Coordinates of N, CA and C in Angstrom, one line a residue:
X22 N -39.4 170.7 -54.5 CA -39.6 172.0 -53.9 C -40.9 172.0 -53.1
X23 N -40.7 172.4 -52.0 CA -42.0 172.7 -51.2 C -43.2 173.3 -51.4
X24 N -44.0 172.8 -51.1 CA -45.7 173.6 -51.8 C -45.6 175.6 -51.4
X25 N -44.9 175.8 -50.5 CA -45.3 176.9 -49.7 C -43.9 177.7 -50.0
X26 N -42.7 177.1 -50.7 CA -41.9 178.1 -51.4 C -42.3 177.8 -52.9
X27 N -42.7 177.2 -53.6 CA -43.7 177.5 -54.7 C -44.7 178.6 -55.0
X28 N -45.5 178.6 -54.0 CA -46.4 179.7 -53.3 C -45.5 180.7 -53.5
X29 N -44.9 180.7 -52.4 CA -43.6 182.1 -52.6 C -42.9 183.0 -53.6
X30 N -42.6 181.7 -54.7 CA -42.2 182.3 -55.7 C -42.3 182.0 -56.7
X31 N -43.8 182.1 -57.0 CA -44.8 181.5 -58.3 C -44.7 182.4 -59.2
X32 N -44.3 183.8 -58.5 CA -44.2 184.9 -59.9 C -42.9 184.3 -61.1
X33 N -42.0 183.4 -60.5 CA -40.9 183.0 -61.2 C -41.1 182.0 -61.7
X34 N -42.4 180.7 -61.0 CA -42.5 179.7 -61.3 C -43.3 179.9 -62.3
X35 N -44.2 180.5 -62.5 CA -45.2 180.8 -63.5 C -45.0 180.5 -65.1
X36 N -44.0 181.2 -65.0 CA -43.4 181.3 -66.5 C -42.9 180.0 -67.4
X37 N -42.5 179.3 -66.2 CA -42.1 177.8 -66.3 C -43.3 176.7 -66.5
X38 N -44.3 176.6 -66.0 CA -45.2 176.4 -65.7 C -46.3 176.6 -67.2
X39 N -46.4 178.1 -67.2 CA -47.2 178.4 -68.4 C -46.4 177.8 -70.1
X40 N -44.9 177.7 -70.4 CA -44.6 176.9 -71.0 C -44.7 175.3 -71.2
X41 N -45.1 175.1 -69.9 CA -45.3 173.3 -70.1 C -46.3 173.2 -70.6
X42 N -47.6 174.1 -70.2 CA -49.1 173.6 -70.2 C -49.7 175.0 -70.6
X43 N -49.3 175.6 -71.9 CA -49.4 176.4 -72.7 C -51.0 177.0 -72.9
X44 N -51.9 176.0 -72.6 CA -53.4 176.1 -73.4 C -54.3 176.9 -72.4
X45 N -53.1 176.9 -70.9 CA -53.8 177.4 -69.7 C -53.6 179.4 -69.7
X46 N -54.7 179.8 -69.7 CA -54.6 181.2 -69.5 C -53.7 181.7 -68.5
X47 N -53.5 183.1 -68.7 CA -52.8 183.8 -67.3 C -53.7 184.0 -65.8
X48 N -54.9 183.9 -66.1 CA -55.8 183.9 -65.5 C -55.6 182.7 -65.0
X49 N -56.0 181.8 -65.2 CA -55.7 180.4 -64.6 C -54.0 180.5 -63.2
X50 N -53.5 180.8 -64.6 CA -52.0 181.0 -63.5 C -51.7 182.0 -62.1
X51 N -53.0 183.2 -62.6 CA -52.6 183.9 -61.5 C -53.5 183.8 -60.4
X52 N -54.7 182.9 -60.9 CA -55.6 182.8 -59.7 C -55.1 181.4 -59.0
X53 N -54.5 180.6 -59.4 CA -53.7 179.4 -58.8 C -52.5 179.6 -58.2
X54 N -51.6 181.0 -58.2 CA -50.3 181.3 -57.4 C -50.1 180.4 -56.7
X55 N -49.9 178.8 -56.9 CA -48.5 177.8 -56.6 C -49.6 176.9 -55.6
X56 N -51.1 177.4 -56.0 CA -51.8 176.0 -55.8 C -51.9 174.8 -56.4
X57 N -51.7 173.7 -56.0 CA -51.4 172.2 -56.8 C -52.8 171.8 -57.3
X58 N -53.5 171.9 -56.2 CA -54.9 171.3 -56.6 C -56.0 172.1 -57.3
X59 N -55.6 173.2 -57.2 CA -56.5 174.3 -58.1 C -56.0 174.3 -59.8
X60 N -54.6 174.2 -60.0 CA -53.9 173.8 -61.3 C -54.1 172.5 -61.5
X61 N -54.2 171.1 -60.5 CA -54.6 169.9 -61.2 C -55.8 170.2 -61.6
X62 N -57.0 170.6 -60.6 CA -58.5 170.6 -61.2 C -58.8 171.3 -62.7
X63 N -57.6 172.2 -63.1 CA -57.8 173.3 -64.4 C -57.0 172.2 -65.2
X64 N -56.3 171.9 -65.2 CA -55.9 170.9 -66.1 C -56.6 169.8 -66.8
X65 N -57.3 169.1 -65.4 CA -58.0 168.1 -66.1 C -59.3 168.8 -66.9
X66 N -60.0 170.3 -66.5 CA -61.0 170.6 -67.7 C -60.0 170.9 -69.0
X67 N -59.3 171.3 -68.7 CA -58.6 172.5 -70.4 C -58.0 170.9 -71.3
X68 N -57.4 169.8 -70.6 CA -56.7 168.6 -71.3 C -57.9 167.6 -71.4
X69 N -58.6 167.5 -70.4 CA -59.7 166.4 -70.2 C -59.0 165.6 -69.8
X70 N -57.8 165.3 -68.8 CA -57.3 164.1 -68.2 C -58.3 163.7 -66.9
X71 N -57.6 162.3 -66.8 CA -58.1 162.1 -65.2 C -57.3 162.4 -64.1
X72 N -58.4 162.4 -62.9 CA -57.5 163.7 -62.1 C -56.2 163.1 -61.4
X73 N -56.3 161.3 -61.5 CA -54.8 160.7 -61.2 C -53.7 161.6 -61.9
X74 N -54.0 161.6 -63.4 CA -52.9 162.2 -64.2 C -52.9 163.5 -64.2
X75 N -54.0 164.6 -63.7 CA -53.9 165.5 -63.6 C -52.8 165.9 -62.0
X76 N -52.8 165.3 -60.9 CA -52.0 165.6 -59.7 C -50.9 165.3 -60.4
X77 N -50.6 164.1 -61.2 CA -49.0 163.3 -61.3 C -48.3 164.4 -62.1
X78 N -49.2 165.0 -63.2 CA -48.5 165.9 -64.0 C -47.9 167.1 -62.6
X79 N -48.5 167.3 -62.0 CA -48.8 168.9 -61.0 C -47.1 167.9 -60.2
X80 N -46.9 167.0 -59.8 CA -46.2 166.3 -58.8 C -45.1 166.4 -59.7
X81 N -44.9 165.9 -61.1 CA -43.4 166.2 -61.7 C -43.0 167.2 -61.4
X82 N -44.0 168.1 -61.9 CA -43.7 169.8 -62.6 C -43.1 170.4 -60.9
X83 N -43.7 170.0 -60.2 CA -42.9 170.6 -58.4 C -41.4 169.9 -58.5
X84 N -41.6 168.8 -59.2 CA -40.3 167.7 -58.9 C -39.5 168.8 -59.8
X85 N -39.4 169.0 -60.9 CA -38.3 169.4 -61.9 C -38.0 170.7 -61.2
X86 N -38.8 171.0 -60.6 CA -38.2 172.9 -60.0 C -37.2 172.6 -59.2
X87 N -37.0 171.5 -58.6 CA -35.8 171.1 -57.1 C -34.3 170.8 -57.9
X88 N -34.5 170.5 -59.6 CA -33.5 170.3 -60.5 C -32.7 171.4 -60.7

């Protein structure tokens, strides 16, 4: 799915999203509306990954929405 219909329809993505990676507030989610790199950077503080694994995680989670 494209970054900018993500964007688009993050009110739907959200919910999907906030189930994967549970630990992240709504705040987090709603100040990120279907930013990748603003959700990798919160990821890697809330999990402590590195930021490789923090994009790759962000790069599935776009991949599974096209499923």
């Amino acid at each position: 799915m494209n970054k900018d219909i993500i964007a688009g329809k993050w009110t739907q993505v959200k919910g999907k999203a906030q189930a994967k990676w549970g630990d992240l507030t709504d705040d987090v989610f709603d100040v990120a509306a279907g930013d990748s790199k603003y959700l990798a950077g919160k990821l890697q503080e809330k999990y402590g990954w590195e930021q490789d694994r923090a994009e790759r995680e962000v790069k599935e989670f776009e991949k599974s929405l096209d499923g």
